[in-house]
Amino acid sequence: MVTAEAGTKKIYNIKVNRLQENEKLSNNNYLSILEIDGYDINFNKETLEYTISIKDEDSLKITTKTEGNAKVSIEGNNDLKNGSIIKITVTAEDDTTRNYIINIKSNRNNILIITLLGIVLISVIVVVMFVFKKNK
């Protein structure tokens, strides 16, 4: 516990890992497996950035496995849309990190645009036919 001059107190926790003689914490922050359900990304542990075109998902089912005792955290895998970025951080035992990035492309906007263009085209055809019949 540390007490400031003003009298406020703050508690700090210190984590100590005692290593055996000649033992070192691993710096291995690689993934050995990165799979995205329904997509083939051709994973290579040395490749840190991938781009996929999603269908109509709001999130992806991502499976990871680390080499050794590293820990994994995944950010940004929700409310996916065109331009979203999923960041997978692998933290080794010695706290060094490696980030794998998945860039998201989405066809949702394209479907909306195509639908609207279809409606406009049909409307124009109906108006032209109506005008053509009226002028006969």
mmCIF file of N, CA and C in Angstrom:
data_model
loop_
_atom_site.group_PDB
_atom_site.id
_atom_site.type_symbol
_atom_site.label_atom_id
_atom_site.label_comp_id
_atom_site.label_asym_id
_atom_site.label_seq_id
_atom_site.Cartn_x
_atom_site.Cartn_y
_atom_site.Cartn_z
ATOM 1 N N MET A 1 0.855 -1.171 0.000
ATOM 2 C CA MET A 1 0.000 0.000 0.000
ATOM 3 C C MET A 1 0.898 1.230 0.000
ATOM 4 N N VAL A 2 0.503 2.217 -0.820
ATOM 5 C CA VAL A 2 1.243 3.471 -0.908
ATOM 6 C C VAL A 2 0.308 4.587 -0.476
ATOM 7 N N THR A 3 0.813 5.462 0.396
ATOM 8 C CA THR A 3 0.023 6.593 0.873
ATOM 9 C C THR A 3 0.623 7.876 0.321
ATOM 10 N N ALA A 4 -0.198 8.673 -0.365
ATOM 11 C CA ALA A 4 0.250 9.948 -0.925
ATOM 12 C C ALA A 4 0.300 10.998 0.167
ATOM 13 N N GLU A 5 0.932 12.153 -0.123
ATOM 14 C CA GLU A 5 1.016 13.242 0.849
ATOM 15 C C GLU A 5 -0.364 13.711 1.276
ATOM 16 N N ALA A 6 -1.327 13.649 0.357
ATOM 17 C CA ALA A 6 -2.686 14.095 0.662
ATOM 18 C C ALA A 6 -3.437 13.085 1.520
ATOM 19 N N GLY A 7 -2.841 11.940 1.776
ATOM 20 C CA GLY A 7 -3.483 10.933 2.607
ATOM 21 C C GLY A 7 -4.220 9.852 1.838
ATOM 22 N N THR A 8 -4.313 9.995 0.521
ATOM 23 C CA THR A 8 -4.979 8.950 -0.260
ATOM 24 C C THR A 8 -4.089 7.718 -0.322
ATOM 25 N N LYS A 9 -4.745 6.576 -0.324
ATOM 26 C CA LYS A 9 -4.007 5.313 -0.315
ATOM 27 C C LYS A 9 -4.328 4.520 -1.571
ATOM 28 N N LYS A 10 -3.344 3.841 -2.074
ATOM 29 C CA LYS A 10 -3.520 3.008 -3.259
ATOM 30 C C LYS A 10 -2.775 1.702 -3.036
ATOM 31 N N ILE A 11 -3.459 0.616 -3.393
ATOM 32 C CA ILE A 11 -2.855 -0.708 -3.248
ATOM 33 C C ILE A 11 -2.381 -1.171 -4.617
ATOM 34 N N TYR A 12 -1.164 -1.632 -4.691
ATOM 35 C CA TYR A 12 -0.583 -2.190 -5.909
ATOM 36 C C TYR A 12 -0.319 -3.666 -5.674
ATOM 37 N N ASN A 13 -0.672 -4.475 -6.644
ATOM 38 C CA ASN A 13 -0.387 -5.907 -6.566
ATOM 39 C C ASN A 13 0.803 -6.215 -7.459
ATOM 40 N N ILE A 14 1.735 -6.966 -6.928
ATOM 41 C CA ILE A 14 2.906 -7.374 -7.684
ATOM 42 C C ILE A 14 2.879 -8.885 -7.791
ATOM 43 N N LYS A 15 2.947 -9.366 -9.027
ATOM 44 C CA LYS A 15 2.940 -10.805 -9.264
ATOM 45 C C LYS A 15 4.382 -11.256 -9.464
ATOM 46 N N VAL A 16 4.796 -12.222 -8.685
ATOM 47 C CA VAL A 16 6.158 -12.739 -8.776
ATOM 48 C C VAL A 16 6.100 -14.198 -9.187
ATOM 49 N N ASN A 17 6.790 -14.517 -10.251
ATOM 50 C CA ASN A 17 6.936 -15.911 -10.670
ATOM 51 C C ASN A 17 8.384 -16.308 -10.444
ATOM 52 N N ARG A 18 8.585 -17.228 -9.552
ATOM 53 C CA ARG A 18 9.942 -17.673 -9.274
ATOM 54 C C ARG A 18 10.281 -18.800 -10.233
ATOM 55 N N LEU A 19 11.310 -18.586 -10.998
ATOM 56 C CA LEU A 19 11.747 -19.588 -11.958
ATOM 57 C C LEU A 19 12.788 -20.497 -11.321
ATOM 58 N N GLN A 20 12.834 -21.696 -11.823
ATOM 59 C CA GLN A 20 13.885 -22.611 -11.398
ATOM 60 C C GLN A 20 15.214 -22.116 -11.976
ATOM 61 N N GLU A 21 16.287 -22.570 -11.426
ATOM 62 C CA GLU A 21 17.597 -22.172 -11.913
ATOM 63 C C GLU A 21 17.725 -22.519 -13.401
ATOM 64 N N ASN A 22 18.194 -21.577 -14.190
ATOM 65 C CA ASN A 22 18.373 -21.693 -15.639
ATOM 66 C C ASN A 22 17.060 -21.793 -16.415
ATOM 67 N N GLU A 23 15.932 -21.605 -15.763
ATOM 68 C CA GLU A 23 14.637 -21.632 -16.448
ATOM 69 C C GLU A 23 14.325 -20.233 -16.967
ATOM 70 N N LYS A 24 13.766 -20.166 -18.173
ATOM 71 C CA LYS A 24 13.387 -18.888 -18.762
ATOM 72 C C LYS A 24 11.929 -18.951 -19.187
ATOM 73 N N LEU A 25 11.268 -17.797 -19.135
ATOM 74 C CA LEU A 25 9.907 -17.713 -19.646
ATOM 75 C C LEU A 25 9.952 -17.759 -21.166
ATOM 76 N N SER A 26 8.988 -18.423 -21.736
ATOM 77 C CA SER A 26 8.931 -18.558 -23.193
ATOM 78 C C SER A 26 8.575 -17.221 -23.839
ATOM 79 N N ASN A 27 9.188 -16.941 -24.972
ATOM 80 C CA ASN A 27 8.831 -15.753 -25.752
ATOM 81 C C ASN A 27 8.048 -16.143 -27.004
ATOM 82 N N ASN A 28 7.522 -17.365 -27.008
ATOM 83 C CA ASN A 28 6.787 -17.871 -28.170
ATOM 84 C C ASN A 28 5.376 -17.286 -28.184
ATOM 85 N N ASN A 29 5.150 -16.340 -29.073
ATOM 86 C CA ASN A 29 3.840 -15.688 -29.181
ATOM 87 C C ASN A 29 3.209 -15.942 -30.551
ATOM 88 N N TYR A 30 3.408 -17.141 -31.060
ATOM 89 C CA TYR A 30 2.825 -17.547 -32.338
ATOM 90 C C TYR A 30 1.549 -18.350 -32.122
ATOM 91 N N LEU A 31 0.639 -18.240 -33.076
ATOM 92 C CA LEU A 31 -0.478 -19.167 -33.145
ATOM 93 C C LEU A 31 -0.026 -20.374 -33.955
ATOM 94 N N SER A 32 -0.502 -21.542 -33.563
ATOM 95 C CA SER A 32 -0.258 -22.725 -34.392
ATOM 96 C C SER A 32 -1.489 -23.028 -35.239
ATOM 97 N N ILE A 33 -2.648 -22.560 -34.773
ATOM 98 C CA ILE A 33 -3.901 -22.748 -35.515
ATOM 99 C C ILE A 33 -4.699 -21.447 -35.471
ATOM 100 N N LEU A 34 -5.189 -21.039 -36.621
ATOM 101 C CA LEU A 34 -6.154 -19.946 -36.728
ATOM 102 C C LEU A 34 -7.156 -20.365 -37.786
ATOM 103 N N GLU A 35 -8.369 -20.660 -37.346
ATOM 104 C CA GLU A 35 -9.423 -21.101 -38.257
ATOM 105 C C GLU A 35 -10.643 -20.215 -38.085
ATOM 106 N N ILE A 36 -11.278 -19.921 -39.201
ATOM 107 C CA ILE A 36 -12.519 -19.156 -39.195
ATOM 108 C C ILE A 36 -13.569 -20.036 -39.846
ATOM 109 N N ASP A 37 -14.583 -20.400 -39.071
ATOM 110 C CA ASP A 37 -15.614 -21.328 -39.537
ATOM 111 C C ASP A 37 -16.257 -20.818 -40.827
ATOM 112 N N GLY A 38 -16.185 -21.636 -41.883
ATOM 113 C CA GLY A 38 -16.793 -21.292 -43.161
ATOM 114 C C GLY A 38 -15.875 -20.565 -44.128
ATOM 115 N N TYR A 39 -14.631 -20.305 -43.724
ATOM 116 C CA TYR A 39 -13.697 -19.559 -44.568
ATOM 117 C C TYR A 39 -12.329 -20.237 -44.551
ATOM 118 N N ASP A 40 -11.692 -20.278 -45.707
ATOM 119 C CA ASP A 40 -10.341 -20.816 -45.807
ATOM 120 C C ASP A 40 -9.378 -19.644 -45.930
ATOM 121 N N ILE A 41 -8.563 -19.424 -44.886
ATOM 122 C CA ILE A 41 -7.627 -18.294 -44.919
ATOM 123 C C ILE A 41 -6.199 -18.731 -45.219
ATOM 124 N N ASN A 42 -5.992 -20.035 -45.392
ATOM 125 C CA ASN A 42 -4.650 -20.550 -45.678
ATOM 126 C C ASN A 42 -3.655 -20.037 -44.638
ATOM 127 N N PHE A 43 -3.917 -20.355 -43.364
ATOM 128 C CA PHE A 43 -3.144 -19.818 -42.241
ATOM 129 C C PHE A 43 -1.679 -20.226 -42.286
ATOM 130 N N ASN A 44 -0.837 -19.245 -42.018
ATOM 131 C CA ASN A 44 0.593 -19.438 -41.829
ATOM 132 C C ASN A 44 0.973 -18.595 -40.623
ATOM 133 N N LYS A 45 1.641 -19.177 -39.643
ATOM 134 C CA LYS A 45 1.922 -18.455 -38.400
ATOM 135 C C LYS A 45 2.755 -17.197 -38.615
ATOM 136 N N GLU A 46 3.475 -17.116 -39.727
ATOM 137 C CA GLU A 46 4.297 -15.939 -40.029
ATOM 138 C C GLU A 46 3.494 -14.828 -40.711
ATOM 139 N N THR A 47 2.322 -15.157 -41.242
ATOM 140 C CA THR A 47 1.474 -14.167 -41.911
ATOM 141 C C THR A 47 0.593 -13.509 -40.863
ATOM 142 N N LEU A 48 0.727 -12.196 -40.717
ATOM 143 C CA LEU A 48 0.044 -11.489 -39.633
ATOM 144 C C LEU A 48 -1.234 -10.781 -40.063
ATOM 145 N N GLU A 49 -1.533 -10.748 -41.357
ATOM 146 C CA GLU A 49 -2.731 -10.030 -41.805
ATOM 147 C C GLU A 49 -3.463 -10.832 -42.872
ATOM 148 N N TYR A 50 -4.783 -10.896 -42.707
ATOM 149 C CA TYR A 50 -5.651 -11.633 -43.625
ATOM 150 C C TYR A 50 -6.837 -10.745 -43.973
ATOM 151 N N THR A 51 -7.437 -10.980 -45.134
ATOM 152 C CA THR A 51 -8.650 -10.269 -45.536
ATOM 153 C C THR A 51 -9.663 -11.300 -46.004
ATOM 154 N N ILE A 52 -10.890 -11.201 -45.472
ATOM 155 C CA ILE A 52 -11.951 -12.107 -45.910
ATOM 156 C C ILE A 52 -13.194 -11.298 -46.260
ATOM 157 N N SER A 53 -13.969 -11.825 -47.197
ATOM 158 C CA SER A 53 -15.264 -11.239 -47.551
ATOM 159 C C SER A 53 -16.333 -12.073 -46.873
ATOM 160 N N ILE A 54 -17.043 -11.456 -45.937
ATOM 161 C CA ILE A 54 -18.050 -12.192 -45.171
ATOM 162 C C ILE A 54 -19.387 -12.163 -45.886
ATOM 163 N N LYS A 55 -20.240 -13.074 -45.464
ATOM 164 C CA LYS A 55 -21.586 -13.148 -46.025
ATOM 165 C C LYS A 55 -22.467 -12.176 -45.246
ATOM 166 N N ASP A 56 -23.296 -12.693 -44.364
ATOM 167 C CA ASP A 56 -24.221 -11.839 -43.622
ATOM 168 C C ASP A 56 -24.045 -12.031 -42.117
ATOM 169 N N GLU A 57 -22.819 -12.293 -41.675
ATOM 170 C CA GLU A 57 -22.580 -12.549 -40.255
ATOM 171 C C GLU A 57 -22.340 -11.256 -39.486
ATOM 172 N N ASP A 58 -22.763 -11.269 -38.222
ATOM 173 C CA ASP A 58 -22.430 -10.176 -37.311
ATOM 174 C C ASP A 58 -21.137 -10.472 -36.572
ATOM 175 N N SER A 59 -20.797 -11.764 -36.457
ATOM 176 C CA SER A 59 -19.546 -12.185 -35.826
ATOM 177 C C SER A 59 -19.105 -13.490 -36.481
ATOM 178 N N LEU A 60 -17.856 -13.869 -36.232
ATOM 179 C CA LEU A 60 -17.301 -15.080 -36.818
ATOM 180 C C LEU A 60 -16.912 -16.058 -35.718
ATOM 181 N N LYS A 61 -16.995 -17.356 -36.027
ATOM 182 C CA LYS A 61 -16.516 -18.373 -35.095
ATOM 183 C C LYS A 61 -15.037 -18.585 -35.398
ATOM 184 N N ILE A 62 -14.195 -18.115 -34.481
ATOM 185 C CA ILE A 62 -12.749 -18.163 -34.670
ATOM 186 C C ILE A 62 -12.158 -19.167 -33.691
ATOM 187 N N THR A 63 -11.360 -20.094 -34.216
ATOM 188 C CA THR A 63 -10.676 -21.088 -33.392
ATOM 189 C C THR A 63 -9.183 -20.802 -33.448
ATOM 190 N N THR A 64 -8.562 -20.734 -32.261
ATOM 191 C CA THR A 64 -7.123 -20.497 -32.203
ATOM 192 C C THR A 64 -6.466 -21.520 -31.290
ATOM 193 N N LYS A 65 -5.207 -21.753 -31.549
ATOM 194 C CA LYS A 65 -4.382 -22.570 -30.660
ATOM 195 C C LYS A 65 -2.990 -21.954 -30.684
ATOM 196 N N THR A 66 -2.389 -21.877 -29.504
ATOM 197 C CA THR A 66 -1.062 -21.278 -29.413
ATOM 198 C C THR A 66 0.010 -22.352 -29.363
ATOM 199 N N GLU A 67 1.216 -21.914 -29.616
ATOM 200 C CA GLU A 67 2.369 -22.773 -29.407
ATOM 201 C C GLU A 67 2.844 -22.496 -27.984
ATOM 202 N N GLY A 68 2.915 -23.512 -27.158
ATOM 203 C CA GLY A 68 3.349 -23.310 -25.779
ATOM 204 C C GLY A 68 2.223 -22.813 -24.901
ATOM 205 N N ASN A 69 2.577 -21.989 -23.917
ATOM 206 C CA ASN A 69 1.612 -21.520 -22.918
ATOM 207 C C ASN A 69 1.161 -20.084 -23.149
ATOM 208 N N ALA A 70 1.213 -19.617 -24.365
ATOM 209 C CA ALA A 70 0.781 -18.252 -24.669
ATOM 210 C C ALA A 70 -0.728 -18.121 -24.476
ATOM 211 N N LYS A 71 -1.161 -16.883 -24.267
ATOM 212 C CA LYS A 71 -2.586 -16.583 -24.092
ATOM 213 C C LYS A 71 -3.073 -15.783 -25.302
ATOM 214 N N VAL A 72 -4.372 -15.929 -25.602
ATOM 215 C CA VAL A 72 -4.957 -15.283 -26.781
ATOM 216 C C VAL A 72 -6.122 -14.394 -26.362
ATOM 217 N N SER A 73 -6.202 -13.208 -26.949
ATOM 218 C CA SER A 73 -7.392 -12.365 -26.792
ATOM 219 C C SER A 73 -7.834 -11.916 -28.186
ATOM 220 N N ILE A 74 -9.154 -11.826 -28.356
ATOM 221 C CA ILE A 74 -9.730 -11.445 -29.649
ATOM 222 C C ILE A 74 -10.597 -10.209 -29.443
ATOM 223 N N GLU A 75 -10.341 -9.177 -30.240
ATOM 224 C CA GLU A 75 -11.112 -7.933 -30.167
ATOM 225 C C GLU A 75 -11.735 -7.628 -31.529
ATOM 226 N N GLY A 76 -12.921 -7.049 -31.501
ATOM 227 C CA GLY A 76 -13.551 -6.572 -32.729
ATOM 228 C C GLY A 76 -14.384 -7.591 -33.470
ATOM 229 N N ASN A 77 -14.649 -8.738 -32.850
ATOM 230 C CA ASN A 77 -15.418 -9.792 -33.530
ATOM 231 C C ASN A 77 -16.908 -9.671 -33.201
ATOM 232 N N ASN A 78 -17.443 -8.485 -33.386
ATOM 233 C CA ASN A 78 -18.879 -8.275 -33.190
ATOM 234 C C ASN A 78 -19.322 -7.100 -34.066
ATOM 235 N N ASP A 79 -20.591 -7.096 -34.414
ATOM 236 C CA ASP A 79 -21.153 -6.041 -35.260
ATOM 237 C C ASP A 79 -20.283 -5.811 -36.506
ATOM 238 N N LEU A 80 -19.933 -6.907 -37.169
ATOM 239 C CA LEU A 80 -19.036 -6.828 -38.325
ATOM 240 C C LEU A 80 -19.708 -6.156 -39.514
ATOM 241 N N LYS A 81 -18.944 -5.323 -40.195
ATOM 242 C CA LYS A 81 -19.402 -4.658 -41.408
ATOM 243 C C LYS A 81 -18.183 -4.398 -42.280
ATOM 244 N N ASN A 82 -18.401 -3.895 -43.466
ATOM 245 C CA ASN A 82 -17.304 -3.603 -44.376
ATOM 246 C C ASN A 82 -16.309 -2.661 -43.700
ATOM 247 N N GLY A 83 -15.042 -3.058 -43.668
ATOM 248 C CA GLY A 83 -14.011 -2.231 -43.039
ATOM 249 C C GLY A 83 -13.708 -2.596 -41.600
ATOM 250 N N SER A 84 -14.467 -3.518 -41.010
ATOM 251 C CA SER A 84 -14.185 -3.940 -39.634
ATOM 252 C C SER A 84 -12.829 -4.632 -39.570
ATOM 253 N N ILE A 85 -12.216 -4.561 -38.390
ATOM 254 C CA ILE A 85 -10.926 -5.212 -38.164
ATOM 255 C C ILE A 85 -11.028 -6.063 -36.908
ATOM 256 N N ILE A 86 -10.671 -7.339 -37.046
ATOM 257 C CA ILE A 86 -10.589 -8.235 -35.893
ATOM 258 C C ILE A 86 -9.118 -8.356 -35.540
ATOM 259 N N LYS A 87 -8.805 -8.097 -34.274
ATOM 260 C CA LYS A 87 -7.417 -8.143 -33.806
ATOM 261 C C LYS A 87 -7.265 -9.309 -32.837
ATOM 262 N N ILE A 88 -6.352 -10.212 -33.157
ATOM 263 C CA ILE A 88 -6.065 -11.362 -32.304
ATOM 264 C C ILE A 88 -4.673 -11.143 -31.723
ATOM 265 N N THR A 89 -4.604 -10.992 -30.399
ATOM 266 C CA THR A 89 -3.331 -10.743 -29.728
ATOM 267 C C THR A 89 -2.887 -12.003 -29.011
ATOM 268 N N VAL A 90 -1.665 -12.428 -29.285
ATOM 269 C CA VAL A 90 -1.073 -13.593 -28.629
ATOM 270 C C VAL A 90 0.010 -13.068 -27.694
ATOM 271 N N THR A 91 -0.120 -13.393 -26.394
ATOM 272 C CA THR A 91 0.836 -12.941 -25.393
ATOM 273 C C THR A 91 1.617 -14.132 -24.863
ATOM 274 N N ALA A 92 2.933 -14.078 -25.036
ATOM 275 C CA ALA A 92 3.805 -15.157 -24.570
ATOM 276 C C ALA A 92 3.969 -15.082 -23.055
ATOM 277 N N GLU A 93 4.599 -16.095 -22.485
ATOM 278 C CA GLU A 93 4.839 -16.130 -21.035
ATOM 279 C C GLU A 93 5.651 -14.924 -20.568
ATOM 280 N N ASP A 94 6.559 -14.435 -21.417
ATOM 281 C CA ASP A 94 7.386 -13.287 -21.026
ATOM 282 C C ASP A 94 6.712 -11.948 -21.355
ATOM 283 N N ASP A 95 5.421 -11.987 -21.683
ATOM 284 C CA ASP A 95 4.584 -10.815 -21.978
ATOM 285 C C ASP A 95 4.875 -10.144 -23.321
ATOM 286 N N THR A 96 5.667 -10.747 -24.178
ATOM 287 C CA THR A 96 5.808 -10.207 -25.529
ATOM 288 C C THR A 96 4.555 -10.576 -26.315
ATOM 289 N N THR A 97 4.158 -9.706 -27.226
ATOM 290 C CA THR A 97 2.901 -9.924 -27.954
ATOM 291 C C THR A 97 3.128 -9.962 -29.459
ATOM 292 N N ARG A 98 2.186 -10.602 -30.123
ATOM 293 C CA ARG A 98 2.134 -10.648 -31.586
ATOM 294 C C ARG A 98 0.664 -10.471 -31.949
ATOM 295 N N ASN A 99 0.397 -9.598 -32.933
ATOM 296 C CA ASN A 99 -0.977 -9.335 -33.361
ATOM 297 C C ASN A 99 -1.233 -9.913 -34.744
ATOM 298 N N TYR A 100 -2.319 -10.660 -34.843
ATOM 299 C CA TYR A 100 -2.822 -11.140 -36.125
ATOM 300 C C TYR A 100 -4.059 -10.301 -36.439
ATOM 301 N N ILE A 101 -4.156 -9.802 -37.659
ATOM 302 C CA ILE A 101 -5.243 -8.910 -38.061
ATOM 303 C C ILE A 101 -6.086 -9.591 -39.138
ATOM 304 N N ILE A 102 -7.410 -9.513 -38.974
ATOM 305 C CA ILE A 102 -8.333 -10.000 -39.998
ATOM 306 C C ILE A 102 -9.160 -8.802 -40.464
ATOM 307 N N ASN A 103 -8.945 -8.386 -41.712
ATOM 308 C CA ASN A 103 -9.707 -7.290 -42.309
ATOM 309 C C ASN A 103 -10.991 -7.854 -42.901
ATOM 310 N N ILE A 104 -12.087 -7.174 -42.642
ATOM 311 C CA ILE A 104 -13.400 -7.650 -43.073
ATOM 312 C C ILE A 104 -13.910 -6.828 -44.249
ATOM 313 N N LYS A 105 -14.309 -7.547 -45.292
ATOM 314 C CA LYS A 105 -15.040 -6.944 -46.406
ATOM 315 C C LYS A 105 -16.435 -7.548 -46.369
ATOM 316 N N SER A 106 -17.436 -6.720 -46.596
ATOM 317 C CA SER A 106 -18.815 -7.198 -46.535
ATOM 318 C C SER A 106 -19.554 -6.810 -47.801
ATOM 319 N N ASN A 107 -20.419 -7.706 -48.249
ATOM 320 C CA ASN A 107 -21.226 -7.446 -49.440
ATOM 321 C C ASN A 107 -22.609 -6.913 -49.086
ATOM 322 N N ARG A 108 -22.858 -6.629 -47.803
ATOM 323 C CA ARG A 108 -24.188 -6.153 -47.393
ATOM 324 C C ARG A 108 -24.597 -4.905 -48.153
ATOM 325 N N ASN A 109 -23.712 -3.932 -48.275
ATOM 326 C CA ASN A 109 -24.047 -2.689 -48.970
ATOM 327 C C ASN A 109 -24.311 -2.944 -50.447
ATOM 328 N N ASN A 110 -23.567 -3.861 -51.050
ATOM 329 C CA ASN A 110 -23.770 -4.177 -52.467
ATOM 330 C C ASN A 110 -25.164 -4.731 -52.714
ATOM 331 N N ILE A 111 -25.644 -5.589 -51.842
ATOM 332 C CA ILE A 111 -26.978 -6.173 -51.986
ATOM 333 C C ILE A 111 -28.038 -5.084 -51.891
ATOM 334 N N LEU A 112 -27.872 -4.161 -50.955
ATOM 335 C CA LEU A 112 -28.820 -3.056 -50.800
ATOM 336 C C LEU A 112 -28.823 -2.179 -52.053
ATOM 337 N N ILE A 113 -27.661 -1.865 -52.561
ATOM 338 C CA ILE A 113 -27.568 -1.027 -53.761
ATOM 339 C C ILE A 113 -28.214 -1.723 -54.958
ATOM 340 N N ILE A 114 -27.941 -3.004 -55.141
ATOM 341 C CA ILE A 114 -28.531 -3.757 -56.255
ATOM 342 C C ILE A 114 -30.050 -3.792 -56.134
ATOM 343 N N THR A 115 -30.562 -3.990 -54.929
ATOM 344 C CA THR A 115 -32.009 -4.010 -54.703
ATOM 345 C C THR A 115 -32.627 -2.657 -55.054
ATOM 346 N N LEU A 116 -32.009 -1.580 -54.586
ATOM 347 C CA LEU A 116 -32.535 -0.243 -54.883
ATOM 348 C C LEU A 116 -32.481 0.058 -56.380
ATOM 349 N N LEU A 117 -31.388 -0.320 -57.036
ATOM 350 C CA LEU A 117 -31.302 -0.112 -58.482
ATOM 351 C C LEU A 117 -32.369 -0.910 -59.220
ATOM 352 N N GLY A 118 -32.652 -2.118 -58.766
ATOM 353 C CA GLY A 118 -33.708 -2.933 -59.366
ATOM 354 C C GLY A 118 -35.064 -2.269 -59.239
ATOM 355 N N ILE A 119 -35.355 -1.719 -58.074
ATOM 356 C CA ILE A 119 -36.638 -1.038 -57.848
ATOM 357 C C ILE A 119 -36.749 0.190 -58.754
ATOM 358 N N VAL A 120 -35.671 0.964 -58.849
ATOM 359 C CA VAL A 120 -35.678 2.156 -59.704
ATOM 360 C C VAL A 120 -35.871 1.754 -61.163
ATOM 361 N N LEU A 121 -35.189 0.717 -61.612
ATOM 362 C CA LEU A 121 -35.302 0.257 -62.996
ATOM 363 C C LEU A 121 -36.726 -0.189 -63.314
ATOM 364 N N ILE A 122 -37.327 -0.946 -62.422
ATOM 365 C CA ILE A 122 -38.711 -1.392 -62.625
ATOM 366 C C ILE A 122 -39.651 -0.190 -62.675
ATOM 367 N N SER A 123 -39.435 0.786 -61.801
ATOM 368 C CA SER A 123 -40.273 1.990 -61.786
ATOM 369 C C SER A 123 -40.159 2.753 -63.103
ATOM 370 N N VAL A 124 -38.948 2.880 -63.625
ATOM 371 C CA VAL A 124 -38.740 3.584 -64.898
ATOM 372 C C VAL A 124 -39.445 2.844 -66.029
ATOM 373 N N ILE A 125 -39.346 1.533 -66.061
ATOM 374 C CA ILE A 125 -40.005 0.737 -67.108
ATOM 375 C C ILE A 125 -41.517 0.923 -67.049
ATOM 376 N N VAL A 126 -42.084 0.904 -65.847
ATOM 377 C CA VAL A 126 -43.532 1.081 -65.686
ATOM 378 C C VAL A 126 -43.949 2.467 -66.176
ATOM 379 N N VAL A 127 -43.200 3.498 -65.822
ATOM 380 C CA VAL A 127 -43.531 4.861 -66.252
ATOM 381 C C VAL A 127 -43.434 4.974 -67.775
ATOM 382 N N VAL A 128 -42.390 4.427 -68.374
ATOM 383 C CA VAL A 128 -42.225 4.480 -69.833
ATOM 384 C C VAL A 128 -43.378 3.757 -70.516
ATOM 385 N N MET A 129 -43.765 2.593 -70.015
ATOM 386 C CA MET A 129 -44.880 1.848 -70.608
ATOM 387 C C MET A 129 -46.176 2.633 -70.484
ATOM 388 N N PHE A 130 -46.388 3.273 -69.338
ATOM 389 C CA PHE A 130 -47.599 4.058 -69.122
ATOM 390 C C PHE A 130 -47.650 5.236 -70.102
ATOM 391 N N VAL A 131 -46.538 5.938 -70.245
ATOM 392 C CA VAL A 131 -46.476 7.082 -71.162
ATOM 393 C C VAL A 131 -46.664 6.604 -72.598
ATOM 394 N N PHE A 132 -46.058 5.492 -72.969
ATOM 395 C CA PHE A 132 -46.174 4.948 -74.323
ATOM 396 C C PHE A 132 -47.623 4.587 -74.643
ATOM 397 N N LYS A 133 -48.328 3.952 -73.691
ATOM 398 C CA LYS A 133 -49.733 3.577 -73.906
ATOM 399 C C LYS A 133 -50.609 4.813 -73.998
ATOM 400 N N LYS A 134 -50.318 5.819 -73.188
ATOM 401 C CA LYS A 134 -51.126 7.028 -73.159
ATOM 402 C C LYS A 134 -50.991 7.802 -74.477
ATOM 403 N N ASN A 135 -49.836 7.773 -75.081
ATOM 404 C CA ASN A 135 -49.588 8.502 -76.330
ATOM 405 C C ASN A 135 -50.128 7.773 -77.552
ATOM 406 N N LYS A 136 -50.528 6.528 -77.463
ATOM 407 C CA LYS A 136 -51.068 5.775 -78.610
ATOM 408 C C LYS A 136 -52.458 6.144 -78.901
#
